[in-house]
Rosetta silent file (secondary structure, phi, psi, omega in degrees, C-alpha in Angstrom):
SEQUENCE: MTLLLTLDDGSIQRKLAEAVDLARAAVLEDAGAEQVGAHVGVDSEDAVSASHLFEATVTGYRGWRWSVTVALAGEDEPITVSEVVLIPGPDARVAPAWVPWERRVQAGDLGVGDIFPVEKDDPRLVPAYLESDDPAVEAVAKETGLGRVHVLSRHGRLDAAARWHSGEFGPRSDMARSAPDVCGSCGFFVSLAGSLSAAFGACTNDISPADGHVVDVEYGCGAHSEIEVEVTSSVPVAELVYDDSLMDFEPAPETPVEAPEPEPAEATVVDESEAPVAEAPETAEVQPEVEPEAVTAETAETADEAQVEAESASEH
SCORE:     score description
SCORE:     0.000 S_00000001
   1 L     0.000  136.206 -177.389  295.960  212.085  139.843 S_00000001
   2 L   -74.515  137.763  177.832  294.181  215.145  138.497 S_00000001
   3 L   -79.189  104.424 -176.721  292.504  214.801  135.077 S_00000001
   4 H   -72.046  -23.262 -177.552  294.316  217.418  132.976 S_00000001
   5 H   -65.614  -29.348 -175.419  291.980  216.927  130.022 S_00000001
   6 H  -104.903  -25.398 -175.060  289.064  218.471  131.872 S_00000001
   7 H  -101.379   -2.319 -176.855  290.685  220.840  134.343 S_00000001
   8 L   -70.633  130.173  177.259  293.284  222.512  132.092 S_00000001
   9 L  -104.955   13.419 -179.167  292.729  226.259  131.701 S_00000001
  10 L   105.858   -9.765 -178.382  295.496  226.669  129.108 S_00000001
  11 H   -68.973  -32.741 -179.227  298.405  226.789  131.515 S_00000001
  12 H   -66.973  -44.288  179.385  299.630  223.328  130.481 S_00000001
  13 H   -64.866  -33.410  178.094  299.825  224.253  126.814 S_00000001
  14 H   -68.015  -41.772  177.960  301.692  227.433  127.726 S_00000001
  15 H   -62.808  -41.159  179.673  304.258  225.473  129.735 S_00000001
  16 H   -66.166  -38.913 -179.617  304.737  223.025  126.841 S_00000001
  17 H   -70.830  -26.126 -179.124  305.156  225.883  124.341 S_00000001
  18 L   -83.975   -5.259 -176.222  307.747  227.596  126.559 S_00000001
  19 L   -86.214   48.434 -178.432  309.950  224.492  126.757 S_00000001
  20 H   -72.125  -42.501 -178.028  312.046  225.522  123.719 S_00000001
  21 H   -64.626  -40.502  178.228  315.402  225.231  125.495 S_00000001
  22 H   -61.927  -43.025  179.931  314.579  221.749  126.765 S_00000001
  23 H   -66.212  -40.171  179.211  313.627  220.630  123.253 S_00000001
  24 H   -65.707  -41.147  179.171  316.800  222.153  121.696 S_00000001
  25 H   -60.939  -37.796 -179.767  319.013  220.473  124.269 S_00000001
  26 H   -67.611  -40.715 -179.058  317.403  217.142  123.441 S_00000001
  27 H   -74.941  -32.150  176.512  317.953  217.481  119.675 S_00000001
  28 H   -66.865  -36.111  177.444  321.539  218.747  120.133 S_00000001
  29 H   -67.127  -29.727 -176.550  322.303  215.698  122.208 S_00000001
  30 H   -89.230  -36.615 -172.176  320.866  213.466  119.465 S_00000001
  31 H  -115.391  -34.482 -175.561  322.129  215.173  116.267 S_00000001
  32 L   106.421  152.196 -173.897  324.810  217.758  117.036 S_00000001
  33 H   -65.773  -29.769 -177.069  324.936  221.539  116.740 S_00000001
  34 H   -73.032  -11.720 -178.256  325.981  221.530  113.031 S_00000001
  35 H  -111.863    8.804 -178.100  322.738  219.793  112.018 S_00000001
  36 E  -121.277  130.345 -179.624  320.244  221.886  114.010 S_00000001
  37 E  -106.685 -150.889 -176.030  318.934  225.259  112.892 S_00000001
  38 E   -75.769  159.766  176.314  316.523  227.849  114.248 S_00000001
  39 E   -76.699  128.152 -174.175  313.270  227.124  116.056 S_00000001
  40 E  -114.630   -3.608  178.631  310.395  227.418  113.546 S_00000001
  41 E   154.483  178.605  178.791  307.286  226.640  115.608 S_00000001
  42 E  -141.273  136.640  179.415  305.396  224.328  117.903 S_00000001
  43 E  -116.457  133.310  178.231  302.478  221.987  117.181 S_00000001
  44 E   -79.615  127.502  179.119  300.026  220.797  119.805 S_00000001
  45 E   -90.175  -48.854  175.953  299.686  217.020  119.806 S_00000001
  46 E  -156.807 -161.170 -175.449  297.034  216.649  122.530 S_00000001
  47 L   -69.991  -20.270 -174.368  296.112  218.145  125.913 S_00000001
  48 L  -126.057   10.902 -179.292  299.391  217.104  127.583 S_00000001
  49 E  -146.673  154.249  178.606  301.973  217.025  124.754 S_00000001
  50 E  -151.781  159.434 -177.755  303.391  219.272  122.003 S_00000001
  51 E  -120.854  125.208  175.981  306.122  219.060  119.353 S_00000001
  52 E   -92.672  138.035 -175.724  308.796  221.727  118.841 S_00000001
  53 E  -113.399  133.382  178.274  310.151  222.094  115.294 S_00000001
  54 E  -128.919  145.255  177.083  313.731  223.090  114.362 S_00000001
  55 E   -64.293  138.560  178.998  315.291  223.542  110.943 S_00000001
  56 E  -102.019  127.959  177.632  317.432  220.569  109.882 S_00000001
  57 L  -108.786   39.921 -179.268  320.779  221.287  108.203 S_00000001
  58 L   -85.513  135.787  179.804  321.441  217.652  107.374 S_00000001
  59 L   -62.770  130.166  179.762  323.049  216.963  103.977 S_00000001
  60 L    87.171   -1.153 -178.855  320.535  215.519  101.529 S_00000001
  61 L  -124.610   53.221  179.755  317.495  216.537  103.633 S_00000001
  62 L   -67.358  131.791 -179.715  316.728  220.004  102.350 S_00000001
  63 L    86.914    1.012  179.346  313.433  221.304  103.730 S_00000001
  64 E   -88.171  167.190 -176.761  313.263  218.742  106.546 S_00000001
  65 E  -138.822  151.173  170.611  312.798  219.555  110.260 S_00000001
  66 E   -87.789  130.688  178.843  313.701  218.163  113.666 S_00000001
  67 E  -115.472  120.135  179.999  310.595  217.408  115.721 S_00000001
  68 E  -115.312  113.821 -177.817  310.993  217.180  119.510 S_00000001
  69 E   -94.612  125.372  178.411  307.884  216.022  121.375 S_00000001
  70 E  -116.725  154.190 -176.808  307.587  217.103  125.020 S_00000001
  71 E  -142.267  159.771  179.640  304.917  216.088  127.543 S_00000001
  72 E  -131.138  117.938 -176.796  303.639  217.023  130.984 S_00000001
  73 L   -81.677  -25.495  179.294  302.265  214.319  133.272 S_00000001
  74 L  -164.050  168.842 -177.486  300.849  216.679  135.915 S_00000001
  75 L   -63.202  -33.008 -177.865  300.763  220.286  137.089 S_00000001
  76 L   -99.372    5.092 -179.059  303.511  219.640  139.637 S_00000001
  77 L   -95.568  151.192  177.871  305.503  217.279  137.375 S_00000001
  78 L   -76.324  158.745  178.017  308.443  218.379  135.245 S_00000001
  79 E   -78.499  133.517 -177.752  308.256  218.496  131.434 S_00000001
  80 E  -118.047  161.293  178.915  309.855  215.458  129.824 S_00000001
  81 E   -98.503  125.258 -179.378  311.029  214.637  126.265 S_00000001
  82 E   -88.488  -48.578 -178.857  309.103  211.852  124.559 S_00000001
  83 E  -159.665  158.984  175.038  310.953  211.534  121.184 S_00000001
  84 E  -128.484  119.216 -177.726  313.247  213.270  118.691 S_00000001
  85 E  -136.533  160.660  175.823  312.634  212.559  115.007 S_00000001
  86 E  -104.768  119.907 -176.712  313.466  214.022  111.572 S_00000001
  87 E  -124.588  154.341  178.307  310.310  214.798  109.556 S_00000001
  88 E   -75.458  142.007  175.437  309.753  216.442  106.134 S_00000001
  89 L   -89.406 -175.852 -177.803  308.620  220.041  106.033 S_00000001
  90 L   -65.552  -25.428 -179.367  306.149  221.594  103.594 S_00000001
  91 L  -106.254   13.174 -176.315  308.922  222.262  101.003 S_00000001
  92 L   -77.266  150.280  175.081  310.834  219.022  101.531 S_00000001
  93 L   -90.505  117.925 -176.629  311.606  216.620   98.698 S_00000001
  94 L  -124.072  163.266  177.603  310.106  213.258   99.574 S_00000001
  95 L   -71.917  148.194  178.445  309.683  209.956   97.808 S_00000001
  96 L   -64.873  163.829  179.634  306.394  209.425   95.948 S_00000001
  97 L   -59.816  144.285 -177.031  303.630  207.393   97.515 S_00000001
  98 L   -69.080  130.281  176.996  304.271  203.686   97.443 S_00000001
  99 L  -125.483  128.064  179.360  302.640  201.841   94.558 S_00000001
 100 L   -55.126  149.478 -173.020  302.819  198.032   94.305 S_00000001
 101 H   -62.218  -34.237 -178.581  305.044  196.855   91.443 S_00000001
 102 H   -69.140  -18.277  176.635  302.214  195.184   89.550 S_00000001
 103 H   -92.855  -13.322  179.293  300.466  198.563   89.349 S_00000001
 104 H   -86.899  -16.225 -178.704  303.590  200.404   88.202 S_00000001
 105 L   -71.839  128.647 -179.907  304.021  198.299   85.066 S_00000001
 106 L  -114.882  170.656  178.338  302.874  200.182   81.967 S_00000001
 107 L   -61.517  130.181 -178.617  302.349  199.254   78.337 S_00000001
 108 L    96.980   -8.945 -179.899  305.711  198.615   76.705 S_00000001
 109 L   -78.952  -22.698 -176.268  307.549  197.726   79.931 S_00000001
 110 L   -74.675  119.591 -178.512  307.388  193.984   79.333 S_00000001
 111 L  -107.985 -174.825 -179.552  310.646  192.809   77.780 S_00000001
 112 L   -66.285  126.824  179.101  312.074  189.552   76.518 S_00000001
 113 L    87.412   -9.309  178.982  311.959  186.901   79.238 S_00000001
 114 L   -75.271  149.062  179.437  309.817  189.001   81.611 S_00000001
 115 L  -124.281  129.705 -179.166  306.816  187.361   83.267 S_00000001
 116 L  -128.556   95.096 -177.828  303.770  189.310   84.341 S_00000001
 117 L   -70.273  148.438  179.174  301.174  187.154   86.119 S_00000001
 118 L   -86.809  143.025  177.932  297.514  188.142   85.979 S_00000001
 119 L   -61.769  151.967 -176.589  295.636  188.905   89.176 S_00000001
 120 L   -63.434  -39.901 -178.472  293.352  186.170   90.406 S_00000001
 121 L  -109.479   42.805  178.930  290.241  188.347   90.240 S_00000001
 122 L   -62.294  121.218 -176.654  291.141  190.378   87.143 S_00000001
 123 L   -68.481  -11.581 -179.164  287.849  191.992   85.991 S_00000001
 124 L   -80.440  -13.418 -176.287  288.937  191.730   82.356 S_00000001
 125 E  -122.099  146.727  174.302  288.722  187.915   82.381 S_00000001
 126 E  -135.100  158.816  175.814  285.954  185.450   83.121 S_00000001
 127 E   -58.140  144.385 -175.024  285.857  181.621   83.036 S_00000001
 128 H   -62.420  -31.793 -176.632  285.408  180.326   79.508 S_00000001
 129 H   -67.985  -18.681  177.987  282.238  178.370   80.300 S_00000001
 130 H   -72.942  -17.741 -178.049  280.425  181.630   81.043 S_00000001
 131 H   -97.713    5.333 -177.545  280.754  182.610   77.383 S_00000001
 132 L  -105.958  147.762  175.587  279.210  179.384   75.974 S_00000001
 133 L   -81.564  -17.533 -177.011  275.577  178.669   75.205 S_00000001
 134 L  -128.355  104.390  179.676  276.071  175.001   75.996 S_00000001
 135 H   -58.285  -29.749 -179.296  277.899  174.097   79.238 S_00000001
 136 H   -65.114  -35.273  178.880  278.323  170.533   78.015 S_00000001
 137 H   -65.514  -41.944 -179.805  280.406  171.778   75.093 S_00000001
 138 H   -66.055  -38.562  179.930  282.705  173.693   77.406 S_00000001
 139 H   -64.134  -42.831  179.072  283.101  170.705   79.700 S_00000001
 140 H   -67.037  -41.802 -179.026  284.097  168.432   76.834 S_00000001
 141 H   -63.911  -38.420 -179.722  286.455  171.022   75.372 S_00000001
 142 H   -70.342  -37.845  179.738  288.196  171.512   78.678 S_00000001
 143 H   -65.126  -36.203 -179.287  288.565  167.775   79.261 S_00000001
 144 H   -87.536   -3.280  178.135  290.207  167.277   75.870 S_00000001
 145 L    81.818   15.344 -178.235  292.418  170.319   76.272 S_00000001
 146 L   -95.302  -20.229 -176.333  290.846  172.267   73.401 S_00000001
 147 L   -94.195  158.166  176.351  289.117  174.989   75.355 S_00000001
 148 L   -89.116  148.553 -179.639  290.537  178.091   77.016 S_00000001
 149 L   -73.891  -40.388 -178.932  290.295  178.515   80.749 S_00000001
 150 E  -128.573  151.708  174.097  289.503  182.249   80.559 S_00000001
 151 E  -135.152  170.149 -179.819  288.052  184.593   77.936 S_00000001
 152 E   -65.737  136.482  173.442  287.426  188.340   77.811 S_00000001
 153 L   -86.420  175.363  176.674  284.654  189.653   79.974 S_00000001
 154 H   -62.145  -39.271  177.649  282.353  192.482   78.968 S_00000001
 155 H   -62.400  -41.518  179.312  284.481  194.818   81.077 S_00000001
 156 H   -65.304  -38.480  179.076  287.615  193.618   79.286 S_00000001
 157 H   -68.104  -43.188  179.512  286.090  194.153   75.840 S_00000001
 158 H   -66.136  -36.964  178.793  284.878  197.645   76.666 S_00000001
 159 H   -64.910  -43.763  178.279  288.255  198.549   78.164 S_00000001
 160 H   -66.561  -40.217 -179.589  290.091  197.399   75.027 S_00000001
 161 H   -63.490  -40.930  178.949  287.586  199.145   72.744 S_00000001
 162 H   -66.173  -38.518  179.957  288.006  202.468   74.567 S_00000001
 163 H   -68.208  -42.821  179.493  291.788  202.173   74.407 S_00000001
 164 H   -69.269  -38.431 -177.116  291.844  201.337   70.676 S_00000001
 165 H   -64.873  -35.253 -178.041  289.260  203.993   69.802 S_00000001
 166 L   -97.635    6.880 -176.427  291.315  206.775   71.417 S_00000001
 167 L   -90.177 -161.553 -175.445  294.697  205.415   70.295 S_00000001
 168 L   -65.219  -29.831 -176.969  296.973  205.931   67.310 S_00000001
 169 L  -109.767   33.697  175.651  294.675  204.025   64.943 S_00000001
 170 L  -103.591  176.707 -176.607  291.427  205.601   66.087 S_00000001
 171 L   -70.979  -11.426 -178.033  289.281  208.265   64.399 S_00000001
 172 L   -94.470   -2.180 -179.424  290.844  211.120   66.387 S_00000001
 173 L   -71.948  160.250 -179.680  294.395  210.620   65.100 S_00000001
 174 H   -63.261  -37.892  179.958  295.935  213.103   62.665 S_00000001
 175 H   -63.208  -43.472 -177.668  296.124  210.471   59.931 S_00000001
 176 H   -67.667  -37.309 -177.749  292.413  209.633   60.194 S_00000001
 177 H   -71.976  -20.371  178.623  291.300  213.260   60.148 S_00000001
 178 L  -102.311    2.820 -177.366  293.207  213.931   56.924 S_00000001
 179 L   -80.692  149.701 -179.854  292.180  210.685   55.154 S_00000001
 180 L   -75.717  -21.293 -179.269  289.750  210.763   52.213 S_00000001
 181 L  -154.708  174.683 -174.684  287.711  207.803   53.519 S_00000001
 182 L  -103.857  164.771 -177.604  287.410  205.390   56.477 S_00000001
 183 H   -68.235  -26.351 -177.717  288.602  201.813   56.979 S_00000001
 184 H   -60.398  -23.324  179.972  285.068  200.458   57.186 S_00000001
 185 H  -108.846   13.036 -177.468  284.687  200.847   53.408 S_00000001
 186 L   -94.522  141.400  179.546  288.233  199.739   52.493 S_00000001
 187 L   -72.035  -16.290  178.986  288.938  196.409   50.788 S_00000001
 188 L   -89.480    3.654 -177.468  292.037  195.862   52.927 S_00000001
 189 E   -91.109  125.979  178.881  289.986  195.910   56.159 S_00000001
 190 E  -115.982  116.524 -175.625  289.388  192.529   57.878 S_00000001
 191 E   -69.405  148.734  172.529  286.793  192.639   60.678 S_00000001
 192 L   -74.844  163.407  177.443  287.419  191.063   64.062 S_00000001
 193 L   -90.125  161.576  175.773  285.241  188.205   65.253 S_00000001
 194 H    82.422 -156.778 -174.794  282.712  188.424   68.044 S_00000001
 195 H   -71.791  -14.501  179.202  281.149  191.503   69.550 S_00000001
 196 H   -88.778   -0.413 -175.242  284.069  193.718   68.495 S_00000001
 197 L   -66.941  -26.662 -177.440  283.530  193.026   64.782 S_00000001
 198 L   -76.759  -16.180 -174.091  281.233  196.035   64.315 S_00000001
 199 L  -122.257  -17.032 -173.619  283.847  198.526   65.473 S_00000001
 200 E  -141.306  158.341  177.170  287.319  197.090   64.850 S_00000001
 201 E  -163.782 -175.494 -179.946  289.356  195.095   62.401 S_00000001
 202 E  -111.662  144.190  177.448  292.867  194.514   61.104 S_00000001
 203 E   -92.459  134.896 -178.179  294.590  196.369   58.272 S_00000001
 204 L  -118.682   13.707 -179.596  296.252  194.210   55.572 S_00000001
 205 L   -92.211  116.354 -176.576  297.640  196.932   53.297 S_00000001
 206 L   -69.121  -16.131  177.328  301.449  196.883   53.409 S_00000001
 207 L   -81.235  -25.495 -176.085  301.553  200.521   52.222 S_00000001
 208 L   -75.785  146.172  175.611  299.415  201.734   55.115 S_00000001
 209 L   -69.126  -11.981 -179.777  301.044  202.755   58.428 S_00000001
 210 L   -98.727   11.863 -178.066  298.408  200.600   60.176 S_00000001
 211 E   -57.929  124.972  179.939  299.409  197.359   58.425 S_00000001
 212 L    82.314    5.469 -179.073  299.072  194.465   60.894 S_00000001
 213 L  -111.444  156.576  173.371  297.402  196.622   63.560 S_00000001
 214 E   -77.905  125.137 -177.177  293.899  196.672   64.975 S_00000001
 215 E  -121.805  152.782  174.545  292.164  199.745   63.544 S_00000001
 216 E   -76.304  149.063  179.139  288.871  201.458   64.214 S_00000001
 217 L   -63.631  -21.438  179.227  286.292  201.339   61.427 S_00000001
 218 L   -94.791    2.461  173.413  286.377  205.144   61.425 S_00000001
 219 L   -77.031  161.110  179.667  290.153  205.260   61.047 S_00000001
 220 L  -163.555  161.264  177.256  291.522  205.983   57.588 S_00000001
 221 L  -147.895 -178.921 -177.620  294.666  206.695   55.612 S_00000001
 222 L   -79.842    1.293 -179.428  295.719  207.692   52.119 S_00000001
 223 L  -104.342   29.767 -179.611  296.006  204.069   50.936 S_00000001
 224 L   -62.656  143.194 -174.214  292.255  203.409   50.806 S_00000001
 225 L   -69.154  -21.918 -175.265  291.279  200.805   48.208 S_00000001
 226 L  -102.299   11.693  179.907  288.590  202.950   46.564 S_00000001
 227 L   -76.573  132.030  176.198  290.620  206.098   46.019 S_00000001
 228 L  -123.402  126.661 -178.734  290.776  207.201   42.395 S_00000001
 229 L  -114.962  128.228  178.815  293.189  209.873   41.310 S_00000001
 230 L   -75.366  118.359 -178.201  292.868  211.577   37.934 S_00000001
 231 L   -87.997  118.967  179.985  296.211  211.267   36.190 S_00000001
 232 L  -127.115  160.434  179.584  297.013  214.363   34.161 S_00000001
 233 L   -70.796  141.501  177.302  300.125  215.645   32.455 S_00000001
 234 L   -74.033  -14.763  178.424  302.371  217.824   34.525 S_00000001
 235 L   -94.461  124.994 -179.606  302.872  220.000   31.427 S_00000001
 236 L   -64.094  132.528 -178.090  299.938  222.377   30.794 S_00000001
 237 L  -120.903  137.681  179.491  298.253  221.623   27.442 S_00000001
 238 L   -72.680  157.628 -179.746  295.883  223.944   25.564 S_00000001
 239 L   -66.741  -35.880 -179.880  292.341  222.811   24.822 S_00000001
 240 L  -102.877  117.466 -176.862  292.884  223.196   21.006 S_00000001
 241 L  -120.976  132.946  177.175  295.841  221.167   19.726 S_00000001
 242 L  -101.466  133.898  175.553  297.076  221.037   16.112 S_00000001
 243 L   -93.086  108.306 -176.314  298.751  217.920   14.718 S_00000001
 244 H   -64.478  -25.399 -176.932  301.533  219.213   12.490 S_00000001
 245 H   -74.158  -16.634 -178.005  301.906  215.844   10.743 S_00000001
 246 H  -110.249    6.020 -177.177  298.375  216.037    9.303 S_00000001
 247 L   -91.769  145.231  176.023  298.288  219.667    8.291 S_00000001
 248 L   -97.578  131.548  179.685  298.535  220.877    4.617 S_00000001
 249 L  -108.095  134.950  175.815  300.794  223.796    3.926 S_00000001
 250 L  -122.865  135.005 -179.954  300.263  226.177    0.936 S_00000001
 251 L   -67.381  143.520  179.238  302.777  228.825   -0.112 S_00000001
 252 L   -72.057  141.316  179.036  301.586  232.377    0.325 S_00000001
 253 L   -62.168  145.136 -179.469  301.004  234.320   -3.008 S_00000001
 254 L   -71.134  141.700  179.595  303.808  236.589   -4.109 S_00000001
 255 L   -79.471  121.412 -179.347  303.188  240.271   -3.558 S_00000001
 256 L   -63.277  145.276  179.995  303.113  242.157   -6.971 S_00000001
 257 L   -80.513  123.994 -178.322  305.728  244.808   -7.468 S_00000001
 258 L   -75.825  133.768  178.489  304.107  248.229   -7.628 S_00000001
 259 L   -72.646  146.126  178.824  305.064  250.409  -10.628 S_00000001
 260 L   -67.355  141.208 -179.151  306.578  253.758   -9.825 S_00000001
 261 L   -69.223  136.330  179.021  304.162  256.651  -10.037 S_00000001
 262 L   -67.584  147.978  179.695  304.765  258.972  -13.072 S_00000001
 263 L   -72.156  139.955 -179.510  306.132  262.372  -12.393 S_00000001
 264 L   -65.079  136.453 -179.897  303.514  265.146  -12.726 S_00000001
 265 L   -70.906  153.360 -179.018  303.738  267.148  -16.008 S_00000001
 266 L   -73.635  137.277 -178.177  304.607  270.799  -15.892 S_00000001
 267 L   -69.779  135.629 -179.512  301.593  273.063  -15.997 S_00000001
 268 L   -86.707  125.539 -178.367  301.250  275.075  -19.255 S_00000001
 269 L   -87.807  124.845 -178.569  300.896  278.772  -18.708 S_00000001
 270 L  -105.796  130.150  176.837  298.295  280.285  -20.950 S_00000001
 271 L   -83.000  115.060 -174.689  298.361  283.972  -21.811 S_00000001
 272 L   -66.017  -22.138 -178.822  294.875  285.168  -21.331 S_00000001
 273 L   -72.143  -30.210 -179.833  295.483  288.067  -23.715 S_00000001
 274 L   -90.121  -12.489 -177.635  296.130  285.684  -26.653 S_00000001
 275 L   -69.242  139.859  178.302  293.350  283.258  -25.789 S_00000001
 276 L   -64.558  143.561 -179.394  290.329  283.392  -28.071 S_00000001
 277 L   -99.471  127.213  179.310  287.339  285.009  -26.555 S_00000001
 278 L   -74.469  138.979  179.613  284.085  283.133  -26.816 S_00000001
 279 L   -73.768  137.898  179.643  281.249  285.088  -28.287 S_00000001
 280 L   -74.825  134.746  179.156  278.435  285.767  -25.929 S_00000001
 281 L   -66.350  151.574  178.555  275.159  284.241  -26.998 S_00000001
 282 L   -65.975  143.603 -177.753  272.412  286.440  -28.022 S_00000001
 283 L   -74.738  131.855  179.941  270.046  287.320  -25.295 S_00000001
 284 L   -65.168  146.788  179.380  266.795  285.566  -25.587 S_00000001
 285 L   -68.801  142.075 -179.322  263.829  287.685  -26.282 S_00000001
 286 L   -80.620  124.157  179.725  261.716  288.480  -23.336 S_00000001
 287 L   -78.618  140.563  177.536  258.374  286.887  -23.594 S_00000001
 288 L   -66.027  148.982  179.359  255.421  288.995  -22.707 S_00000001
 289 L   -66.217  136.935 -179.576  253.772  288.187  -19.490 S_00000001
 290 L  -113.575  140.525  178.629  250.824  285.913  -19.895 S_00000001
 291 L   -65.613  143.629 -178.041  247.968  285.784  -17.540 S_00000001
 292 H   -57.416  -32.483 -176.621  247.852  282.644  -15.490 S_00000001
 293 H   -72.279  -26.025 -175.256  244.462  281.783  -16.835 S_00000001
 294 H   -88.154   -6.745 -179.281  245.726  281.903  -20.487 S_00000001
 295 L   -76.026  126.930  178.191  248.693  279.478  -19.926 S_00000001
 296 L  -111.314 -177.256 -179.237  248.048  276.106  -21.471 S_00000001
 297 H   -67.435  -38.536 -177.483  250.007  272.849  -21.458 S_00000001
 298 H   -70.202  -41.873  179.655  251.658  273.607  -24.803 S_00000001
 299 H   -65.898  -33.746  178.771  252.771  277.079  -23.829 S_00000001
 300 H   -66.405  -40.153 -178.450  254.216  275.738  -20.531 S_00000001
 301 H   -70.377  -40.297  179.493  256.270  273.098  -22.358 S_00000001
 302 H   -63.396  -37.249  179.462  257.547  275.655  -24.900 S_00000001
 303 H   -66.835  -38.501  179.312  258.636  277.970  -22.049 S_00000001
 304 H   -65.117  -42.113 -178.908  260.559  275.166  -20.319 S_00000001
 305 H   -66.001  -40.493  178.630  262.484  274.333  -23.511 S_00000001
 306 H   -62.865  -38.291 -179.989  263.376  277.981  -24.080 S_00000001
 307 H   -66.573  -40.826  179.305  264.690  278.275  -20.554 S_00000001
 308 H   -63.286  -42.131  179.355  266.901  275.160  -20.972 S_00000001
 309 H   -63.605  -38.741 -179.872  268.351  276.554  -24.226 S_00000001
 310 H   -65.651  -40.084  179.651  269.082  279.884  -22.562 S_00000001
 311 H   -68.093  -35.464 -179.364  270.951  278.200  -19.695 S_00000001
 312 H   -68.853  -40.509 -179.772  272.964  276.092  -22.151 S_00000001
 313 H   -66.282  -36.864  179.333  273.968  279.122  -24.196 S_00000001
 314 H   -64.990  -31.397 -179.917  275.055  281.038  -21.132 S_00000001
 315 H   -69.297  -33.763 -179.998  277.410  278.182  -20.145 S_00000001
 316 L   -81.047    0.000    0.000  279.173  278.395  -23.534 S_00000001
């Protein structure tokens, strides 16, 4: 028999690609004409086989295709049909990838009466004796039934810490970002024991939304124990306040009644022709001019008095 894998020059693939009618006849015999659509392509499987694809018009299988695989055993052999199957196309609706049930269970799925066994090699748990400083103590505790078989491993503690830190009661929540202070300084905060004590604790404030929950030390709410609010009156009050019960009242003095102004008297008209005429004073005698050198203190004083008398007489 000739080795087609090494001697093929492309003629075999051409023969396989041209066998569209043979492939359609095979799928019509298997499914029926009402469930087979147009030919949409051909895929090469290997050197001696190829698959022809037809649209599937099957109810409930939108986007699926009929795949008819044909093969050629030799250059002088006829093309034969290997299989006819229904496969999903690129736009087909298919079921999601299979996930084991123990991996599909999420937080909150466990109900009353449900049982969820832990995997044998769960990385979150380790034997209890690995967490003790004294193996003899663990052996005695286990024999008497007082010790636990498993405790949290380092991986389990870190996993829980990351989940709590980024959860509802962590520092990134809306409540924590609007709180005036953090839980680490609150009197209602009770720290956890062990290695988680530095980062987590329980809230014991019944007013807080985190009451009874594990909270991060950086979480906070408006019910912090050290919050002090200044209580003031809702009614605005002035800085200066008068106490009416302690004030002394004095009556204001009565305003005196003003007397009416007297009416102005009528002006008396005087006839200037009948009025007595004052006599003009005699004109003072003119003193002879005196040389400046001959004026003494006595003559200066006498001249001043004469001048005053002359001015007085002129006024009358």
